[in-house]
XYZ file of N, CA, C and O in Angstrom:
712
model
N 13.507 5.756 8.063
C 13.124 6.188 6.735
C 12.003 7.206 6.845
O 11.063 7.010 7.598
N 12.121 8.265 6.079
C 11.112 9.332 6.090
C 11.034 9.938 4.693
O 12.053 10.384 4.153
N 9.847 9.934 4.112
C 9.607 10.574 2.825
C 8.576 11.671 3.044
O 7.611 11.472 3.781
N 8.785 12.804 2.404
C 7.839 13.907 2.546
C 7.236 14.278 1.210
O 7.901 14.236 0.178
N 5.950 14.639 1.246
C 5.270 15.218 0.099
C 4.879 16.634 0.516
O 5.218 17.074 1.617
N 4.151 17.327 -0.315
C 3.708 18.676 0.053
C 2.929 18.678 1.368
O 3.104 19.562 2.192
N 2.073 17.658 1.557
C 1.183 17.662 2.723
C 1.357 16.491 3.677
O 0.754 16.477 4.750
N 2.157 15.508 3.306
C 2.244 14.300 4.127
C 3.671 13.911 4.449
O 4.622 14.366 3.813
N 3.786 13.016 5.424
C 5.050 12.382 5.797
C 4.807 10.878 5.797
O 3.831 10.394 6.393
N 5.672 10.154 5.124
C 5.613 8.696 5.096
C 6.782 8.163 5.903
O 7.907 8.667 5.786
N 6.506 7.150 6.709
C 7.569 6.530 7.497
C 7.345 5.025 7.538
O 6.222 4.542 7.349
N 8.414 4.317 7.774
C 8.349 2.868 7.882
C 7.490 2.490 9.081
O 7.637 3.069 10.163
N 6.591 1.530 8.893
C 5.762 1.036 9.992
C 6.662 0.611 11.146
O 7.642 -0.100 10.951
N 6.329 1.055 12.348
C 7.134 0.799 13.540
C 6.212 0.312 14.655
O 5.014 0.585 14.635
N 6.788 -0.372 15.626
C 6.007 -0.858 16.776
C 5.211 0.262 17.445
O 4.088 0.052 17.888
N 5.772 1.452 17.512
C 5.061 2.555 18.168
C 3.803 2.969 17.398
O 2.989 3.713 17.909
N 3.660 2.487 16.140
C 2.487 2.785 15.326
C 1.348 1.783 15.549
O 0.278 1.930 14.945
N 1.552 0.788 16.387
C 0.577 -0.303 16.517
C -0.832 0.194 16.841
O -1.799 -0.212 16.188
N -0.980 1.059 17.806
C -2.315 1.541 18.162
C -2.886 2.424 17.052
O -4.061 2.306 16.699
N -2.065 3.275 16.471
C -2.539 4.179 15.419
C -2.975 3.416 14.167
O -3.991 3.762 13.548
N -2.242 2.363 13.790
C -2.629 1.599 12.597
C -3.850 0.737 12.899
O -4.723 0.558 12.044
N -3.949 0.228 14.117
C -5.158 -0.506 14.518
C -6.368 0.424 14.446
O -7.433 0.033 13.936
N -6.215 1.657 14.922
C -7.301 2.647 14.858
C -7.667 2.960 13.407
O -8.844 3.100 13.073
N -6.669 3.082 12.552
C -6.897 3.365 11.125
C -7.809 2.294 10.520
O -8.810 2.605 9.867
N -7.464 1.030 10.720
C -8.258 -0.051 10.125
C -9.620 -0.198 10.801
O -10.612 -0.490 10.127
N -9.697 0.013 12.100
C -10.984 -0.077 12.794
C -11.929 1.025 12.326
O -13.071 0.775 11.972
N -11.424 2.250 12.282
C -12.243 3.393 11.882
C -12.682 3.288 10.426
O -13.775 3.733 10.076
N -11.865 2.699 9.571
C -12.135 2.650 8.141
C -12.584 1.284 7.635
O -12.551 1.026 6.428
N -13.036 0.426 8.539
C -13.407 -0.942 8.162
C -14.430 -0.967 7.022
O -14.242 -1.672 6.025
N -15.502 -0.216 7.137
C -16.544 -0.239 6.101
C -15.999 0.268 4.761
O -16.403 -0.208 3.698
N -15.089 1.201 4.805
C -14.488 1.790 3.612
C -13.486 0.841 2.947
O -13.415 0.753 1.713
N -12.709 0.099 3.740
C -11.629 -0.724 3.213
C -11.993 -2.195 3.000
O -11.431 -2.839 2.110
N -12.903 -2.736 3.800
C -13.202 -4.173 3.743
C -13.591 -4.693 2.360
O -13.220 -5.822 2.014
N -14.324 -3.946 1.524
C -14.673 -4.485 0.205
C -13.471 -4.784 -0.692
O -13.590 -5.516 -1.676
N -12.315 -4.229 -0.369
C -11.133 -4.387 -1.212
C -10.050 -5.244 -0.555
O -8.964 -5.409 -1.109
N -10.321 -5.780 0.625
C -9.315 -6.496 1.420
C -9.645 -7.983 1.534
O -10.818 -8.368 1.495
N -8.619 -8.801 1.739
C -8.880 -10.215 2.056
C -9.621 -10.320 3.391
O -9.515 -9.421 4.239
N -10.369 -11.408 3.571
C -11.000 -11.659 4.873
C -9.883 -11.859 5.897
O -8.859 -12.474 5.601
N -10.064 -11.309 7.067
C -9.031 -11.369 8.109
C -9.598 -11.998 9.370
O -10.783 -11.848 9.668
N -8.748 -12.657 10.175
C -9.218 -13.159 11.467
C -9.611 -11.985 12.368
O -9.161 -10.852 12.180
N -10.440 -12.260 13.352
C -11.002 -11.217 14.216
C -9.941 -10.333 14.871
O -10.138 -9.131 15.003
N -8.814 -10.896 15.270
C -7.794 -10.120 15.983
C -6.730 -9.514 15.060
O -5.773 -8.913 15.527
N -6.898 -9.634 13.758
C -5.879 -9.193 12.803
C -5.519 -7.720 12.977
O -4.364 -7.347 12.872
N -6.515 -6.874 13.213
C -6.260 -5.442 13.326
C -6.141 -4.958 14.769
O -6.245 -3.768 15.034
N -5.898 -5.863 15.692
C -5.668 -5.458 17.074
C -4.251 -4.915 17.243
O -3.345 -5.256 16.479
N -4.035 -4.050 18.249
C -2.702 -3.473 18.467
C -1.604 -4.514 18.670
O -0.484 -4.330 18.186
N -1.916 -5.614 19.354
C -0.895 -6.646 19.587
C -0.461 -7.288 18.258
O 0.723 -7.485 18.018
N -1.435 -7.570 17.398
C -1.112 -8.141 16.081
C -0.298 -7.158 15.252
O 0.645 -7.545 14.558
N -0.675 -5.870 15.320
C 0.057 -4.866 14.557
C 1.467 -4.673 15.094
O 2.399 -4.419 14.330
N 1.633 -4.812 16.380
C 2.977 -4.674 16.955
C 3.895 -5.771 16.395
O 5.030 -5.500 16.004
N 3.389 -6.991 16.323
C 4.178 -8.102 15.779
C 4.468 -7.886 14.295
O 5.595 -8.108 13.829
N 3.462 -7.440 13.539
C 3.683 -7.190 12.111
C 4.647 -6.014 11.895
O 5.403 -6.005 10.919
N 4.624 -5.043 12.776
C 5.551 -3.911 12.669
C 6.993 -4.377 12.884
O 7.908 -3.931 12.171
N 7.200 -5.268 13.842
C 8.551 -5.815 14.058
C 9.028 -6.534 12.790
O 10.157 -6.374 12.356
N 8.123 -7.318 12.192
C 8.467 -8.031 10.953
C 8.706 -7.041 9.817
O 9.620 -7.229 9.008
N 7.929 -5.972 9.753
C 8.115 -4.956 8.708
C 9.490 -4.318 8.818
O 10.147 -4.059 7.796
N 9.943 -4.071 10.037
C 11.272 -3.490 10.242
C 12.359 -4.448 9.736
O 13.278 -4.037 9.028
N 12.238 -5.716 10.102
C 13.206 -6.728 9.665
C 13.170 -6.879 8.143
O 14.221 -6.891 7.489
N 11.969 -6.979 7.569
C 11.840 -7.132 6.116
C 12.433 -5.939 5.379
O 13.042 -6.092 4.323
N 12.264 -4.744 5.918
C 12.837 -3.551 5.290
C 14.368 -3.599 5.343
O 15.037 -3.311 4.344
N 14.907 -3.973 6.503
C 16.371 -4.076 6.628
C 16.936 -5.096 5.642
O 18.015 -4.911 5.097
N 16.184 -6.183 5.431
C 16.665 -7.259 4.551
C 16.207 -7.081 3.104
O 16.467 -7.950 2.272
N 15.505 -5.987 2.818
C 15.123 -5.666 1.442
C 13.973 -6.466 0.869
O 13.799 -6.515 -0.346
N 13.152 -7.090 1.730
C 12.027 -7.903 1.240
C 10.756 -7.106 1.028
O 9.904 -7.479 0.235
N 10.584 -6.013 1.780
C 9.386 -5.187 1.643
C 9.649 -3.822 2.254
O 10.629 -3.623 2.976
N 8.736 -2.904 1.945
C 8.765 -1.579 2.536
C 7.317 -1.213 2.836
O 6.519 -1.017 1.922
N 6.967 -1.198 4.115
C 5.593 -0.915 4.543
C 5.578 0.468 5.195
O 6.126 0.653 6.272
N 4.943 1.395 4.487
C 4.933 2.793 4.909
C 3.572 3.212 5.430
O 2.538 2.817 4.882
N 3.585 4.022 6.485
C 2.364 4.654 6.974
C 2.471 6.144 6.656
O 3.563 6.713 6.651
N 1.321 6.750 6.364
C 1.303 8.167 5.983
C 0.498 8.970 6.991
O -0.568 8.530 7.452
N 1.028 10.128 7.303
C 0.362 11.087 8.191
C 0.406 12.459 7.526
O 1.317 12.738 6.743
N -0.554 13.305 7.885
C -0.447 14.698 7.479
C 0.740 15.297 8.212
O 1.052 14.901 9.340
N 1.388 16.279 7.617
C 2.504 16.940 8.280
C 2.055 17.617 9.571
O 2.860 17.836 10.473
N 0.778 17.914 9.661
C 0.245 18.647 10.812
C -0.377 17.743 11.874
O -1.015 18.249 12.792
N -0.220 16.407 11.778
C -0.880 15.548 12.759
C -0.194 14.223 12.973
O 0.781 13.883 12.305
N -0.725 13.451 13.929
C -0.179 12.138 14.271
C -1.016 10.978 13.745
O -0.549 9.840 13.733
N -2.235 11.244 13.330
C -3.145 10.198 12.859
C -2.618 9.578 11.566
O -2.189 10.287 10.651
N -2.644 8.257 11.482
C -2.320 7.582 10.228
C -3.508 7.772 9.297
O -4.639 7.432 9.647
N -3.236 8.334 8.109
C -4.319 8.591 7.153
C -4.270 7.641 5.959
O -5.196 7.611 5.156
N -3.178 6.886 5.823
C -3.068 5.961 4.705
C -1.852 5.076 4.834
O -1.015 5.273 5.721
N -1.800 4.093 3.947
C -0.648 3.186 3.895
C -0.213 3.023 2.443
O -1.017 3.162 1.521
N 1.059 2.738 2.268
C 1.639 2.488 0.951
C 2.688 1.389 1.142
O 3.713 1.624 1.785
N 2.389 0.204 0.632
C 3.240 -0.950 0.876
C 3.848 -1.487 -0.408
O 3.151 -1.626 -1.421
N 5.124 -1.816 -0.344
C 5.824 -2.470 -1.442
C 6.259 -3.832 -0.908
O 7.094 -3.902 0.001
N 5.674 -4.885 -1.441
C 5.914 -6.226 -0.920
C 6.479 -7.133 -2.005
O 6.509 -6.765 -3.179
N 6.909 -8.295 -1.568
C 7.476 -9.296 -2.470
C 8.556 -8.675 -3.363
O 8.567 -8.870 -4.574
N 9.444 -7.930 -2.744
C 10.537 -7.291 -3.495
C 11.442 -8.388 -4.043
O 11.912 -9.248 -3.296
N 11.652 -8.349 -5.333
C 12.507 -9.314 -6.019
C 13.744 -8.588 -6.521
O 13.637 -7.550 -7.168
N 14.893 -9.122 -6.224
C 16.143 -8.552 -6.734
C 16.630 -9.428 -7.888
O 15.847 -10.145 -8.487
N 17.883 -9.386 -8.202
C 18.397 -10.175 -9.322
C 17.856 -9.629 -10.630
O 17.713 -8.411 -10.799
N 17.520 -10.499 -11.565
C 17.080 -10.014 -12.872
C 15.705 -9.328 -12.851
O 15.401 -8.549 -13.741
N 14.883 -9.565 -11.838
C 13.523 -8.994 -11.812
C 13.505 -7.535 -11.339
O 12.861 -6.687 -11.946
N 14.151 -7.227 -10.227
C 14.152 -5.874 -9.651
C 12.738 -5.297 -9.619
O 12.452 -4.249 -10.193
N 11.829 -5.996 -8.920
C 10.422 -5.599 -8.933
C 9.789 -5.741 -7.554
O 10.380 -6.317 -6.645
N 8.585 -5.195 -7.435
C 7.809 -5.301 -6.200
C 6.331 -5.120 -6.524
O 5.967 -4.631 -7.600
N 5.497 -5.507 -5.570
C 4.054 -5.286 -5.659
C 3.685 -4.103 -4.783
O 4.201 -3.954 -3.679
N 2.776 -3.286 -5.268
C 2.299 -2.107 -4.559
C 0.902 -2.345 -4.021
O 0.029 -2.852 -4.728
N 0.690 -1.965 -2.767
C -0.639 -1.945 -2.168
C -0.808 -0.630 -1.420
O 0.167 -0.097 -0.880
N -2.011 -0.098 -1.396
C -2.220 1.208 -0.759
C -3.678 1.360 -0.345
O -4.561 0.686 -0.861
N -3.883 2.262 0.594
C -5.247 2.647 0.982
C -5.182 3.992 1.687
O -4.123 4.416 2.157
N -6.334 4.643 1.735
C -6.436 5.927 2.423
C -7.722 5.947 3.226
O -8.710 5.311 2.856
N -7.696 6.651 4.337
C -8.875 6.778 5.196
C -10.011 7.441 4.423
O -9.783 8.343 3.598
N -11.228 7.017 4.701
C -12.407 7.559 4.022
C -12.471 9.074 4.139
O -12.828 9.770 3.179
N -12.102 9.611 5.280
C -12.193 11.060 5.515
C -11.233 11.860 4.631
O -11.426 13.067 4.455
N -10.217 11.204 4.059
C -9.217 11.908 3.260
C -9.290 11.566 1.778
O -8.497 12.071 0.983
N -10.230 10.733 1.412
C -10.394 10.339 0.014
C -10.833 11.547 -0.829
O -11.570 12.409 -0.364
N -10.359 11.608 -2.062
C -10.783 12.655 -2.980
C -10.069 13.984 -2.810
O -10.461 14.984 -3.396
N -8.998 14.013 -2.031
C -8.261 15.255 -1.779
C -6.880 15.266 -2.447
O -6.079 16.161 -2.218
N -6.574 14.228 -3.220
C -5.275 14.146 -3.888
C -4.153 13.619 -3.016
O -3.004 13.527 -3.472
N -4.461 13.273 -1.777
C -3.417 12.807 -0.857
C -2.877 11.433 -1.245
O -1.666 11.188 -1.139
N -3.756 10.546 -1.713
C -3.287 9.211 -2.092
C -2.303 9.319 -3.248
O -1.292 8.615 -3.270
N -2.552 10.229 -4.181
C -1.605 10.440 -5.287
C -0.241 10.869 -4.766
O 0.790 10.356 -5.202
N -0.234 11.803 -3.831
C 1.035 12.269 -3.249
C 1.774 11.118 -2.574
O 2.990 10.955 -2.738
N 1.040 10.349 -1.798
C 1.634 9.268 -1.005
C 2.215 8.188 -1.910
O 3.375 7.781 -1.760
N 1.414 7.710 -2.857
C 1.872 6.629 -3.742
C 3.008 7.113 -4.644
O 3.978 6.383 -4.864
N 2.911 8.337 -5.148
C 3.989 8.864 -5.999
C 5.296 8.933 -5.218
O 6.358 8.563 -5.742
N 5.255 9.394 -3.991
C 6.473 9.470 -3.176
C 7.073 8.077 -2.972
O 8.291 7.886 -3.099
N 6.233 7.106 -2.656
C 6.717 5.747 -2.459
C 7.299 5.150 -3.730
O 8.377 4.552 -3.719
N 6.589 5.317 -4.849
C 7.068 4.765 -6.119
C 8.369 5.434 -6.558
O 9.293 4.755 -7.019
N 8.442 6.738 -6.421
C 9.662 7.454 -6.798
C 10.846 6.931 -5.991
O 11.924 6.670 -6.533
N 10.647 6.747 -4.698
C 11.714 6.209 -3.861
C 12.131 4.813 -4.340
O 13.318 4.533 -4.511
N 11.147 3.947 -4.557
C 11.467 2.559 -4.919
C 12.137 2.465 -6.290
O 13.038 1.644 -6.478
N 11.716 3.289 -7.239
C 12.283 3.214 -8.579
C 13.628 3.932 -8.693
O 14.508 3.477 -9.427
N 13.793 5.019 -7.969
C 15.042 5.790 -8.100
C 16.067 5.442 -7.029
O 17.231 5.205 -7.329
N 15.643 5.429 -5.780
C 16.587 5.213 -4.673
C 16.839 3.734 -4.399
O 17.973 3.339 -4.145
N 15.780 2.923 -4.419
C 15.928 1.499 -4.107
C 16.330 0.684 -5.335
O 16.625 -0.498 -5.218
N 16.305 1.308 -6.498
C 16.813 0.651 -7.697
C 15.898 -0.366 -8.355
O 16.358 -1.190 -9.141
N 14.609 -0.313 -8.068
C 13.713 -1.245 -8.741
C 13.512 -0.841 -10.198
O 13.609 0.335 -10.558
N 13.192 -1.820 -11.022
C 12.894 -1.597 -12.434
C 11.386 -1.557 -12.671
O 10.912 -0.847 -13.551
N 10.623 -2.305 -11.861
C 9.192 -2.471 -12.123
C 8.403 -2.557 -10.826
O 8.819 -3.211 -9.882
N 7.254 -1.890 -10.817
C 6.300 -2.000 -9.711
C 4.975 -2.447 -10.311
O 4.515 -1.871 -11.308
N 4.392 -3.473 -9.728
C 3.082 -3.947 -10.179
C 2.039 -3.628 -9.128
O 2.276 -3.785 -7.933
N 0.880 -3.174 -9.594
C -0.269 -2.920 -8.724
C -1.482 -3.615 -9.337
O -1.638 -3.630 -10.558
N -2.311 -4.193 -8.507
C -3.486 -4.919 -8.969
C -4.721 -4.339 -8.296
O -4.672 -4.020 -7.104
N -5.813 -4.230 -9.049
C -7.044 -3.744 -8.426
C -8.248 -4.458 -9.020
O -8.228 -4.895 -10.176
N -9.280 -4.563 -8.225
C -10.541 -5.162 -8.656
C -11.124 -4.261 -9.746
O -11.145 -3.035 -9.588
N -11.606 -4.828 -10.854
C -12.101 -3.999 -11.956
C -13.145 -2.947 -11.567
O -13.131 -1.851 -12.123
N -13.990 -3.235 -10.611
C -15.016 -2.246 -10.249
C -14.459 -1.094 -9.387
O -15.145 -0.119 -9.142
N -13.195 -1.200 -8.974
C -12.569 -0.123 -8.188
C -11.986 0.911 -9.152
O -10.790 1.013 -9.342
N -12.866 1.683 -9.771
C -12.464 2.664 -10.778
C -11.558 3.753 -10.201
O -10.668 4.247 -10.876
N -11.778 4.134 -8.949
C -10.919 5.170 -8.343
C -9.468 4.719 -8.303
O -8.558 5.492 -8.575
N -9.266 3.465 -7.952
C -7.904 2.935 -7.878
C -7.282 2.886 -9.269
O -6.124 3.267 -9.454
N -8.043 2.435 -10.259
C -7.524 2.373 -11.632
C -7.166 3.771 -12.128
O -6.114 3.961 -12.763
N -8.000 4.759 -11.842
C -7.713 6.139 -12.267
C -6.453 6.666 -11.585
O -5.653 7.366 -12.208
N -6.279 6.340 -10.315
C -5.073 6.752 -9.595
C -3.833 6.165 -10.260
O -2.861 6.881 -10.537
N -3.870 4.871 -10.525
C -2.711 4.216 -11.134
C -2.392 4.822 -12.499
O -1.230 5.102 -12.799
N -3.410 5.054 -13.296
C -3.195 5.651 -14.615
C -2.580 7.050 -14.489
O -1.636 7.392 -15.200
N -3.108 7.840 -13.560
C -2.586 9.195 -13.323
C -1.112 9.170 -12.924
O -0.357 10.080 -13.244
N -0.709 8.126 -12.212
C 0.660 8.035 -11.700
C 1.610 7.315 -12.664
O 2.723 6.952 -12.283
N 1.169 7.106 -13.890
C 2.056 6.544 -14.902
C 2.091 5.034 -14.977
O 2.976 4.466 -15.630
N 1.151 4.371 -14.329
C 1.057 2.917 -14.457
C 0.351 2.597 -15.773
O -0.513 3.338 -16.225
N 0.722 1.473 -16.363
C 0.149 1.029 -17.621
C -0.636 -0.255 -17.372
O -0.137 -1.178 -16.717
N -1.847 -0.313 -17.903
C -2.685 -1.504 -17.782
C -2.052 -2.624 -18.610
O -1.722 -2.428 -19.774
N -1.869 -3.801 -17.996
C -1.224 -4.905 -18.717
C -2.109 -6.135 -18.854
O -1.710 -7.101 -19.489
N -3.303 -6.121 -18.277
C -4.196 -7.257 -18.462
C -5.036 -7.553 -17.241
O -4.992 -6.843 -16.235
N -5.817 -8.604 -17.357
C -6.696 -9.021 -16.271
C -6.363 -10.456 -15.876
O -6.204 -11.322 -16.728
N -6.277 -10.692 -14.585
C -6.063 -12.034 -14.045
C -7.376 -12.498 -13.420
O -7.897 -11.848 -12.511
N -7.917 -13.594 -13.944
C -9.179 -14.111 -13.431
C -8.981 -14.781 -12.075
O -7.993 -15.487 -11.861
N -9.919 -14.508 -11.178
C -9.909 -15.132 -9.847
C -8.499 -15.090 -9.247
O -7.984 -16.088 -8.761
N -7.917 -13.916 -9.250
C -6.513 -13.716 -8.891
C -6.262 -13.752 -7.389
O -5.315 -14.369 -6.928
N -7.083 -13.039 -6.635
C -6.920 -12.989 -5.183
C -8.270 -13.193 -4.510
O -9.308 -12.796 -5.041
N -8.209 -13.745 -3.312
C -9.438 -13.926 -2.543
C -9.682 -12.657 -1.732
O -8.918 -12.326 -0.829
N -10.733 -11.942 -2.090
C -11.074 -10.679 -1.451
C -12.399 -10.836 -0.734
O -13.396 -11.231 -1.350
N -12.384 -10.525 0.552
C -13.600 -10.632 1.361
C -14.251 -12.004 1.200
O -15.468 -12.124 1.111
N -13.423 -13.053 1.098
C -13.906 -14.426 1.030
C -14.293 -14.928 -0.348
O -14.743 -16.055 -0.490
N -14.108 -14.116 -1.401
C -14.508 -14.499 -2.755
C -13.317 -14.325 -3.701
O -12.614 -13.313 -3.641
N -13.103 -15.300 -4.588
C -12.042 -15.169 -5.575
C -12.442 -14.089 -6.569
O -13.482 -14.166 -7.203
N -11.610 -13.067 -6.689
C -11.951 -11.903 -7.499
C -10.949 -11.698 -8.628
O -9.738 -11.857 -8.442
N -11.487 -11.313 -9.795
C -10.631 -10.904 -10.904
C -9.912 -9.622 -10.504
O -10.438 -8.827 -9.721
N -8.736 -9.422 -11.071
C -7.976 -8.195 -10.813
C -7.377 -7.675 -12.110
O -6.907 -8.457 -12.939
N -7.420 -6.357 -12.276
C -6.706 -5.708 -13.357
C -5.274 -5.500 -12.907
O -5.028 -5.088 -11.772
N -4.338 -5.796 -13.786
C -2.910 -5.713 -13.481
C -2.322 -4.468 -14.142
O -2.579 -4.203 -15.322
N -1.556 -3.739 -13.366
C -0.928 -2.497 -13.823
C 0.547 -2.554 -13.503
O 0.952 -3.176 -12.515
N 1.367 -1.879 -14.298
C 2.797 -1.815 -14.019
C 3.325 -0.406 -14.291
O 2.793 0.329 -15.107
N 4.375 -0.097 -13.548
C 5.118 1.140 -13.774
C 6.588 0.774 -13.813
O 7.079 0.093 -12.903
N 7.252 1.226 -14.858
C 8.666 0.926 -15.014
C 9.512 2.128 -14.640
O 9.061 3.274 -14.722
N 10.731 1.865 -14.261
C 11.680 2.932 -13.944
C 11.905 3.780 -15.184
O 11.874 3.256 -16.306
N 12.134 5.080 -14.994
C 12.401 5.939 -16.170
C 13.694 5.535 -16.867
O 14.574 4.986 -16.275
């Protein structure tokens, strides 16, 4: 699988990406940790990522999730991720969206390109009806991104997810197929 935007290429997470994705999370730990669940010490090691990449490939083949890594068209470094998880078929036809971008690339419009490409694929090609994204209320950048990309605010879930060891409220957003 390969999706292209003006400046980026998105591809399904693969075993060969293990070191690059480990580097992405290690380099961006201070930038990403405030928005992530607490993880065991070895979670972002290459061996752990290799195992998760194998599972991502299987889950994609079986339609359970789509875990994409993003690179600039001009480089090999992973600059962001765009994940569609908990894909539900049948009457729901929905998935959850998660995303992040490296600190060095924030504020350049790249996350918009990446997430839009992923959402367009999931809503048009994969046949989903609804994508839900959740963000911590104080993460205004994420909320602005979702709004810009056509997501609609649908409410707040109290103590929804455990982030960095603390149960955190989350704003819930949805985007429906055209």
